[in-house]
Amino acid sequence: MSTLIRAAFSAFRVSMRLRVVSPYAYLNWLVFPLLFTTVGLYVLSRPGAPVSHLAYGVLGGGLIGYWTVAYLDGGNGIQDERWNGTLEQIFAVPTPLVVILFGKVTGSLLFGILSFIPTVALAYFGFHALLPHVDALRFAISLGVLSFSFFAIALTLTPLFALWRWAFQMLNGFELGVYVLCGFMFPVAIIAPWAQGIADTLAPTWAIRAIYAATTTEGAHDYFTWWLAAIALSLGYLVGAYFLYRLVEKHARMSGDLALA
Amino acid sequence: MESAAIEARALRKTYVTTRGVLRRTRVERIALRGVDLAIRRGELFGLLGPNGAGKTTMVKIFTTLLLPSSGSAAILGLDAVKDPWAIRKRIGFVFGGERGLYWRLSGLDNLRYFADLYRIPPQISRRRIAELLDRLGLAGRERDKVEHYSRGMKQRLHLARGLLNDPEVLFLDEPTIGLDPVGARELRLIVRELADTGTTIFLTTHYMFEADAICDRIAVIKNGSIVAEGTPSSIKGVVENQGVVEFEVVGMPADRLVGLRGLPGVSSVVVSEHDLAQVVTVQCARPADVMTQLGMVLGGLTLSKVSSREPTLEDAYVQLIGESL
Amino acid sequence: MNRVAAEAAVFARSTYLQYVALFQWATVRGYVAYKILLPVTQILFFVELGVYAAGRQNALYFALGNALQLTANAGIFGVIATVANERQFGTLPILLGSPANRLVTFLSRAIVNVIDGIATVVVGLLVTVVLFGLDLHHGNLPLLGLCVIVMSLTTAGLGLMFGSIGLVTRDAIIIANIVYYVLLIVCGINFPVSRLPGAVQLISYSLPLTRGVQAAREAAEGASLQQVAGLLGGEVLVGLVWAFGGYLLFRVLESYARRGGLQEAY
């Protein structure tokens, strides 16, 4: 057991070190979130817009950065390992792939959450935008729930990307659609009803609803329902992930498709 | 009785791919057609064959990376299909080429990472890594990033990684590919030493002299089937009682080639391009007879560097594979 | 005459081949992902953002702005990705070592992206019409078309500038991403340029797209060519300056890369 924990920690450490030297990582956690925050705050602070909307500008860019690093790094990570020729090797070690990915995804989450630092700073110094009514405790719990949902999604998507390279391409193309469905920068309530139905199957949507509720005294505050929905959906993804890993293991050994052929 | 280090029975592998977008057709490619092999513990076994013959497929099945379509493969008595986890702990593998390392990390970090993934306790791995760096001539450079390593150093780092868990069986898939002659020889020496200390080694290569120089036993694979198996000298026996006549010629017409093949005692004629000239290698029972008849068959052509020699493993290989090199 | 025909044939062939060889979107799935899904979701995201801030009645402003910004998608990514991908596949040294005319090489690179950019914008405008009820009945369609063509050319000009940088760095695609999103902020796509600080407005008007988008917005409302001629002329001028600068930089960095052997850095 202790060697498994050590393996996961080692994967975490290596993924962090590779990230620190990769310019793409900075694009995802620093540059994109800042650019989105800028557009978001300009649009949301247009003359006549309600002040309560500003929270979406303050936090939206950070949430986008957090999400992007969490899922994109996972996907790119697998692709990089494939190009490197190391995917085959981490597959052939006596440590299950899921343990290695556990470490890598944890690294992504820790790196991704850093996105909030530059974006909140930009909101404060550039736009004098603040969150005066934050319910710190519930905000923190909601962020924790969101992290768990990102973790579950990243862990589920990574084997998916390992199996089907085009899945990564598709999700990459749908990137901004995810921002819409999860309500990163505006409430899901404003989008078309059928799209809200889809959004409700995504765990982060519920966690983000709770996060924004914790920044304001207005509106509904059904924290427990939202947290529960996010956690239940995440657990559901993890069950799916379990079968996906079984499939990866089997499929990869059938086709020998781990090398860059 | 102790089980064999590596054992394959009627091992088959067929790759299935689909082609086309609208009308998808299944394409099957047979990589292994029923291979039987048994390798004893402590043996240094060489698998020879041209590109695409099935060497890498076999290594991947043995290293649990690939499932066979039928037949069985066992490593140290463990089933490669059902027992991959137990096998992975006890084997090591190195694939040739520069890929398979984290270039942006140091050599030491690469080794530490894989030591953890091999679940080696830290007190053991620390000692082991120091030993391997020393033994493979990487000590002093271990903190440099891998991207600054020479090709030979990368390959030795690969080998160090493959040896981290002190494997009982080591698989080397074309380990000297792309190395300069000095680097390749160093690596061969290290491999031979490893075998002498009791590690079972399964080596694939398409360099004849490499197999000839270090392997205890050799198999030749062609189109997914083993066509010969034995010690290097017994394989050379395939071309026993035969000699080789070699010469260079410019502009060899096809009909002359037919004439050459028709000479008594000639078993194969292979032509390979060499700059502007062709090098013709004739395997035959009585080289002296063939040499006297050359003028008759090839009258009018200017021959140079005509020589006759003893057969090498390469000649045996060419005979077995039956294709021009 | 024959020489011209031969040059033209080379041009056409290299244009086509480099497109297929170098772009990940030159596959069915890739095209769907990067040329349909990505543009459509960009429009959706910013329109919904705008609706949240400014109400449903202003959706068109955001839809049209983002649809027009798609010209930059092909112009910037297309041109920069060409060099970046050549580097990744290790074919850049071969290209630079070939006796082909650099201007021809470079133009063939730009033109295919111009065509592609127009196709993307058509997709974007269709989405805007279908989903957000963009009403072009009173619009000056030929003029709108002209604006789109002009912006495709001018953004490709900007792309040349940054594509050249790809000769000496392996991270040009990162620059492409940044440039693309900076345009989204400073060119009056989602909010008027006038809301930006004065210094930033200076940048806005020295970049392509700013004037073009303004002209296209007016064309969509039925303006005539005379009314937007100034804007469009300015857009063309800005594009030419960037394209010329890009070409010069290409020549300078090419010789720099040759001396330093930098193009093989990856």
PDB file of N, CA and C in Angstrom, chain A residues 176-240:
ATOM      1  N   LEU A 176     -15.759  26.082 -25.204  1.00  0.00           N
ATOM      2  CA  LEU A 176     -16.586  27.193 -24.714  1.00  0.00           C
ATOM      3  C   LEU A 176     -18.026  26.767 -24.440  1.00  0.00           C
ATOM      4  N   GLY A 177     -18.428  25.673 -25.083  1.00  0.00           N
ATOM      5  CA  GLY A 177     -19.741  25.114 -24.786  1.00  0.00           C
ATOM      6  C   GLY A 177     -19.812  24.628 -23.346  1.00  0.00           C
ATOM      7  N   VAL A 178     -18.698  24.076 -22.873  1.00  0.00           N
ATOM      8  CA  VAL A 178     -18.646  23.635 -21.474  1.00  0.00           C
ATOM      9  C   VAL A 178     -18.790  24.837 -20.539  1.00  0.00           C
ATOM     10  N   TYR A 179     -18.155  25.944 -20.916  1.00  0.00           N
ATOM     11  CA  TYR A 179     -18.279  27.144 -20.074  1.00  0.00           C
ATOM     12  C   TYR A 179     -19.740  27.568 -19.954  1.00  0.00           C
ATOM     13  N   VAL A 180     -20.455  27.422 -21.079  1.00  0.00           N
ATOM     14  CA  VAL A 180     -21.875  27.789 -21.070  1.00  0.00           C
ATOM     15  C   VAL A 180     -22.649  26.848 -20.150  1.00  0.00           C
ATOM     16  N   LEU A 181     -22.454  25.540 -20.361  1.00  0.00           N
ATOM     17  CA  LEU A 181     -23.255  24.545 -19.641  1.00  0.00           C
ATOM     18  C   LEU A 181     -22.964  24.525 -18.146  1.00  0.00           C
ATOM     19  N   CYS A 182     -21.718  24.819 -17.771  1.00  0.00           N
ATOM     20  CA  CYS A 182     -21.383  24.791 -16.349  1.00  0.00           C
ATOM     21  C   CYS A 182     -21.691  26.116 -15.662  1.00  0.00           C
ATOM     22  N   GLY A 183     -22.025  27.131 -16.443  1.00  0.00           N
ATOM     23  CA  GLY A 183     -22.346  28.416 -15.840  1.00  0.00           C
ATOM     24  C   GLY A 183     -21.143  29.099 -15.216  1.00  0.00           C
ATOM     25  N   PHE A 184     -19.988  29.018 -15.894  1.00  0.00           N
ATOM     26  CA  PHE A 184     -18.783  29.630 -15.344  1.00  0.00           C
ATOM     27  C   PHE A 184     -18.913  31.148 -15.225  1.00  0.00           C
ATOM     28  N   MET A 185     -19.506  31.783 -16.259  1.00  0.00           N
ATOM     29  CA  MET A 185     -19.482  33.240 -16.284  1.00  0.00           C
ATOM     30  C   MET A 185     -20.857  33.901 -16.308  1.00  0.00           C
ATOM     31  N   PHE A 186     -21.885  33.068 -16.347  1.00  0.00           N
ATOM     32  CA  PHE A 186     -23.263  33.572 -16.230  1.00  0.00           C
ATOM     33  C   PHE A 186     -24.126  32.401 -15.781  1.00  0.00           C
ATOM     34  N   PRO A 187     -25.254  32.680 -15.153  1.00  0.00           N
ATOM     35  CA  PRO A 187     -26.065  31.583 -14.619  1.00  0.00           C
ATOM     36  C   PRO A 187     -26.641  30.706 -15.719  1.00  0.00           C
ATOM     37  N   VAL A 188     -26.715  29.429 -15.440  1.00  0.00           N
ATOM     38  CA  VAL A 188     -27.278  28.482 -16.403  1.00  0.00           C
ATOM     39  C   VAL A 188     -28.748  28.812 -16.668  1.00  0.00           C
ATOM     40  N   ALA A 189     -29.379  29.487 -15.688  1.00  0.00           N
ATOM     41  CA  ALA A 189     -30.809  29.786 -15.809  1.00  0.00           C
ATOM     42  C   ALA A 189     -31.157  30.593 -17.056  1.00  0.00           C
ATOM     43  N   ILE A 190     -30.179  31.310 -17.640  1.00  0.00           N
ATOM     44  CA  ILE A 190     -30.532  32.145 -18.800  1.00  0.00           C
ATOM     45  C   ILE A 190     -30.475  31.379 -20.114  1.00  0.00           C
ATOM     46  N   ILE A 191     -29.915  30.183 -20.134  1.00  0.00           N
ATOM     47  CA  ILE A 191     -29.792  29.491 -21.422  1.00  0.00           C
ATOM     48  C   ILE A 191     -31.067  28.719 -21.733  1.00  0.00           C
ATOM     49  N   ALA A 192     -31.140  28.198 -22.962  1.00  0.00           N
ATOM     50  CA  ALA A 192     -32.349  27.512 -23.413  1.00  0.00           C
ATOM     51  C   ALA A 192     -32.674  26.343 -22.481  1.00  0.00           C
ATOM     52  N   PRO A 193     -33.984  26.102 -22.235  1.00  0.00           N
ATOM     53  CA  PRO A 193     -34.381  25.048 -21.295  1.00  0.00           C
ATOM     54  C   PRO A 193     -33.789  23.667 -21.619  1.00  0.00           C
ATOM     55  N   TRP A 194     -33.762  23.315 -22.895  1.00  0.00           N
ATOM     56  CA  TRP A 194     -33.234  21.985 -23.226  1.00  0.00           C
ATOM     57  C   TRP A 194     -31.749  21.896 -22.859  1.00  0.00           C
ATOM     58  N   ALA A 195     -31.018  23.024 -23.035  1.00  0.00           N
ATOM     59  CA  ALA A 195     -29.598  23.032 -22.683  1.00  0.00           C
ATOM     60  C   ALA A 195     -29.428  22.971 -21.167  1.00  0.00           C
ATOM     61  N   GLN A 196     -30.375  23.559 -20.428  1.00  0.00           N
ATOM     62  CA  GLN A 196     -30.319  23.465 -18.963  1.00  0.00           C
ATOM     63  C   GLN A 196     -30.442  22.019 -18.519  1.00  0.00           C
ATOM     64  N   GLY A 197     -31.254  21.268 -19.258  1.00  0.00           N
ATOM     65  CA  GLY A 197     -31.391  19.836 -18.951  1.00  0.00           C
ATOM     66  C   GLY A 197     -30.053  19.120 -19.039  1.00  0.00           C
ATOM     67  N   ILE A 198     -29.299  19.446 -20.086  1.00  0.00           N
ATOM     68  CA  ILE A 198     -27.965  18.841 -20.234  1.00  0.00           C
ATOM     69  C   ILE A 198     -27.052  19.322 -19.107  1.00  0.00           C
ATOM     70  N   ALA A 199     -27.133  20.628 -18.832  1.00  0.00           N
ATOM     71  CA  ALA A 199     -26.259  21.209 -17.810  1.00  0.00           C
ATOM     72  C   ALA A 199     -26.460  20.525 -16.458  1.00  0.00           C
ATOM     73  N   ASP A 200     -27.704  20.127 -16.184  1.00  0.00           N
ATOM     74  CA  ASP A 200     -27.987  19.517 -14.886  1.00  0.00           C
ATOM     75  C   ASP A 200     -27.334  18.154 -14.698  1.00  0.00           C
ATOM     76  N   THR A 201     -26.879  17.541 -15.799  1.00  0.00           N
ATOM     77  CA  THR A 201     -26.197  16.252 -15.645  1.00  0.00           C
ATOM     78  C   THR A 201     -24.703  16.445 -15.358  1.00  0.00           C
ATOM     79  N   LEU A 202     -24.256  17.689 -15.355  1.00  0.00           N
ATOM     80  CA  LEU A 202     -22.837  17.960 -15.104  1.00  0.00           C
ATOM     81  C   LEU A 202     -22.638  18.368 -13.644  1.00  0.00           C
ATOM     82  N   ALA A 203     -21.769  17.654 -12.984  1.00  0.00           N
ATOM     83  CA  ALA A 203     -21.545  17.923 -11.558  1.00  0.00           C
ATOM     84  C   ALA A 203     -21.066  19.360 -11.289  1.00  0.00           C
ATOM     85  N   PRO A 204     -20.137  19.897 -12.103  1.00  0.00           N
ATOM     86  CA  PRO A 204     -19.650  21.241 -11.782  1.00  0.00           C
ATOM     87  C   PRO A 204     -20.759  22.293 -11.800  1.00  0.00           C
ATOM     88  N   THR A 205     -21.761  22.107 -12.650  1.00  0.00           N
ATOM     89  CA  THR A 205     -22.861  23.073 -12.729  1.00  0.00           C
ATOM     90  C   THR A 205     -23.457  23.325 -11.342  1.00  0.00           C
ATOM     91  N   TRP A 206     -23.680  22.229 -10.593  1.00  0.00           N
ATOM     92  CA  TRP A 206     -24.293  22.347  -9.256  1.00  0.00           C
ATOM     93  C   TRP A 206     -23.344  23.025  -8.276  1.00  0.00           C
ATOM     94  N   ALA A 207     -22.070  22.634  -8.346  1.00  0.00           N
ATOM     95  CA  ALA A 207     -21.092  23.201  -7.416  1.00  0.00           C
ATOM     96  C   ALA A 207     -20.927  24.698  -7.683  1.00  0.00           C
ATOM     97  N   ILE A 208     -20.942  25.066  -8.952  1.00  0.00           N
ATOM     98  CA  ILE A 208     -20.754  26.477  -9.307  1.00  0.00           C
ATOM     99  C   ILE A 208     -21.978  27.303  -8.904  1.00  0.00           C
ATOM    100  N   ARG A 209     -23.143  26.701  -9.017  1.00  0.00           N
ATOM    101  CA  ARG A 209     -24.360  27.362  -8.538  1.00  0.00           C
ATOM    102  C   ARG A 209     -24.169  27.725  -7.052  1.00  0.00           C
ATOM    103  N   ALA A 210     -23.628  26.773  -6.299  1.00  0.00           N
ATOM    104  CA  ALA A 210     -23.402  27.007  -4.869  1.00  0.00           C
ATOM    105  C   ALA A 210     -22.332  28.081  -4.644  1.00  0.00           C
ATOM    106  N   ILE A 211     -21.283  28.045  -5.467  1.00  0.00           N
ATOM    107  CA  ILE A 211     -20.202  29.027  -5.309  1.00  0.00           C
ATOM    108  C   ILE A 211     -20.740  30.441  -5.498  1.00  0.00           C
ATOM    109  N   TYR A 212     -21.507  30.648  -6.567  1.00  0.00           N
ATOM    110  CA  TYR A 212     -22.008  32.001  -6.818  1.00  0.00           C
ATOM    111  C   TYR A 212     -23.061  32.409  -5.786  1.00  0.00           C
ATOM    112  N   ALA A 213     -23.829  31.437  -5.307  1.00  0.00           N
ATOM    113  CA  ALA A 213     -24.815  31.762  -4.271  1.00  0.00           C
ATOM    114  C   ALA A 213     -24.108  32.271  -3.016  1.00  0.00           C
ATOM    115  N   ALA A 214     -22.908  31.721  -2.759  1.00  0.00           N
ATOM    116  CA  ALA A 214     -22.169  32.109  -1.553  1.00  0.00           C
ATOM    117  C   ALA A 214     -21.566  33.510  -1.669  1.00  0.00           C
ATOM    118  N   THR A 215     -21.663  34.127  -2.863  1.00  0.00           N
ATOM    119  CA  THR A 215     -21.107  35.470  -3.009  1.00  0.00           C
ATOM    120  C   THR A 215     -22.176  36.549  -2.888  1.00  0.00           C
ATOM    121  N   THR A 216     -23.411  36.143  -2.702  1.00  0.00           N
ATOM    122  CA  THR A 216     -24.484  37.133  -2.676  1.00  0.00           C
ATOM    123  C   THR A 216     -25.541  36.752  -1.642  1.00  0.00           C
ATOM    124  N   THR A 217     -26.280  37.736  -1.196  1.00  0.00           N
ATOM    125  CA  THR A 217     -27.341  37.448  -0.240  1.00  0.00           C
ATOM    126  C   THR A 217     -28.673  37.241  -0.951  1.00  0.00           C
ATOM    127  N   GLU A 218     -28.691  37.552  -2.247  1.00  0.00           N
ATOM    128  CA  GLU A 218     -29.941  37.422  -2.994  1.00  0.00           C
ATOM    129  C   GLU A 218     -30.165  35.989  -3.464  1.00  0.00           C
ATOM    130  N   GLY A 219     -31.388  35.692  -3.878  1.00  0.00           N
ATOM    131  CA  GLY A 219     -31.714  34.438  -4.542  1.00  0.00           C
ATOM    132  C   GLY A 219     -31.732  33.241  -3.604  1.00  0.00           C
ATOM    133  N   ALA A 220     -31.880  32.060  -4.221  1.00  0.00           N
ATOM    134  CA  ALA A 220     -31.983  30.818  -3.455  1.00  0.00           C
ATOM    135  C   ALA A 220     -30.618  30.402  -2.915  1.00  0.00           C
ATOM    136  N   HIS A 221     -30.633  29.689  -1.793  1.00  0.00           N
ATOM    137  CA  HIS A 221     -29.392  29.190  -1.214  1.00  0.00           C
ATOM    138  C   HIS A 221     -29.544  27.741  -0.771  1.00  0.00           C
ATOM    139  N   ASP A 222     -29.926  26.867  -1.717  1.00  0.00           N
ATOM    140  CA  ASP A 222     -30.127  25.453  -1.365  1.00  0.00           C
ATOM    141  C   ASP A 222     -28.808  24.693  -1.384  1.00  0.00           C
ATOM    142  N   TYR A 223     -27.879  25.129  -0.542  1.00  0.00           N
ATOM    143  CA  TYR A 223     -26.533  24.551  -0.612  1.00  0.00           C
ATOM    144  C   TYR A 223     -26.527  23.035  -0.560  1.00  0.00           C
ATOM    145  N   PHE A 224     -27.293  22.474   0.409  1.00  0.00           N
ATOM    146  CA  PHE A 224     -27.186  21.029   0.597  1.00  0.00           C
ATOM    147  C   PHE A 224     -27.630  20.259  -0.635  1.00  0.00           C
ATOM    148  N   THR A 225     -28.716  20.722  -1.237  1.00  0.00           N
ATOM    149  CA  THR A 225     -29.194  20.063  -2.454  1.00  0.00           C
ATOM    150  C   THR A 225     -28.117  20.130  -3.538  1.00  0.00           C
ATOM    151  N   TRP A 226     -27.531  21.307  -3.693  1.00  0.00           N
ATOM    152  CA  TRP A 226     -26.550  21.492  -4.763  1.00  0.00           C
ATOM    153  C   TRP A 226     -25.289  20.664  -4.517  1.00  0.00           C
ATOM    154  N   TRP A 227     -24.800  20.733  -3.279  1.00  0.00           N
ATOM    155  CA  TRP A 227     -23.597  19.936  -2.978  1.00  0.00           C
ATOM    156  C   TRP A 227     -23.857  18.454  -3.206  1.00  0.00           C
ATOM    157  N   LEU A 228     -25.011  18.024  -2.728  1.00  0.00           N
ATOM    158  CA  LEU A 228     -25.351  16.606  -2.843  1.00  0.00           C
ATOM    159  C   LEU A 228     -25.425  16.190  -4.314  1.00  0.00           C
ATOM    160  N   ALA A 229     -26.063  17.050  -5.121  1.00  0.00           N
ATOM    161  CA  ALA A 229     -26.195  16.735  -6.547  1.00  0.00           C
ATOM    162  C   ALA A 229     -24.804  16.630  -7.177  1.00  0.00           C
ATOM    163  N   ALA A 230     -23.926  17.591  -6.855  1.00  0.00           N
ATOM    164  CA  ALA A 230     -22.582  17.589  -7.439  1.00  0.00           C
ATOM    165  C   ALA A 230     -21.811  16.342  -7.019  1.00  0.00           C
ATOM    166  N   ILE A 231     -21.921  15.995  -5.732  1.00  0.00           N
ATOM    167  CA  ILE A 231     -21.161  14.835  -5.245  1.00  0.00           C
ATOM    168  C   ILE A 231     -21.719  13.544  -5.824  1.00  0.00           C
ATOM    169  N   ALA A 232     -23.050  13.447  -5.875  1.00  0.00           N
ATOM    170  CA  ALA A 232     -23.654  12.223  -6.411  1.00  0.00           C
ATOM    171  C   ALA A 232     -23.278  12.024  -7.878  1.00  0.00           C
ATOM    172  N   LEU A 233     -23.364  13.097  -8.646  1.00  0.00           N
ATOM    173  CA  LEU A 233     -23.003  12.982 -10.063  1.00  0.00           C
ATOM    174  C   LEU A 233     -21.520  12.601 -10.210  1.00  0.00           C
ATOM    175  N   SER A 234     -20.662  13.223  -9.384  1.00  0.00           N
ATOM    176  CA  SER A 234     -19.234  12.918  -9.457  1.00  0.00           C
ATOM    177  C   SER A 234     -18.981  11.447  -9.153  1.00  0.00           C
ATOM    178  N   LEU A 235     -19.671  10.949  -8.132  1.00  0.00           N
ATOM    179  CA  LEU A 235     -19.505   9.542  -7.799  1.00  0.00           C
ATOM    180  C   LEU A 235     -19.954   8.668  -8.971  1.00  0.00           C
ATOM    181  N   GLY A 236     -21.024   9.105  -9.617  1.00  0.00           N
ATOM    182  CA  GLY A 236     -21.492   8.385 -10.801  1.00  0.00           C
ATOM    183  C   GLY A 236     -20.416   8.334 -11.877  1.00  0.00           C
ATOM    184  N   TYR A 237     -19.738   9.479 -12.096  1.00  0.00           N
ATOM    185  CA  TYR A 237     -18.661   9.509 -13.094  1.00  0.00           C
ATOM    186  C   TYR A 237     -17.566   8.525 -12.703  1.00  0.00           C
ATOM    187  N   LEU A 238     -17.264   8.485 -11.398  1.00  0.00           N
ATOM    188  CA  LEU A 238     -16.178   7.619 -10.953  1.00  0.00           C
ATOM    189  C   LEU A 238     -16.497   6.145 -11.211  1.00  0.00           C
ATOM    190  N   VAL A 239     -17.784   5.796 -11.040  1.00  0.00           N
ATOM    191  CA  VAL A 239     -18.182   4.421 -11.360  1.00  0.00           C
ATOM    192  C   VAL A 239     -17.933   4.169 -12.847  1.00  0.00           C
ATOM    193  N   GLY A 240     -18.320   5.149 -13.672  1.00  0.00           N
ATOM    194  CA  GLY A 240     -18.069   5.028 -15.109  1.00  0.00           C
ATOM    195  C   GLY A 240     -16.580   4.917 -15.386  1.00  0.00           C
TER     196      GLY A 240
END
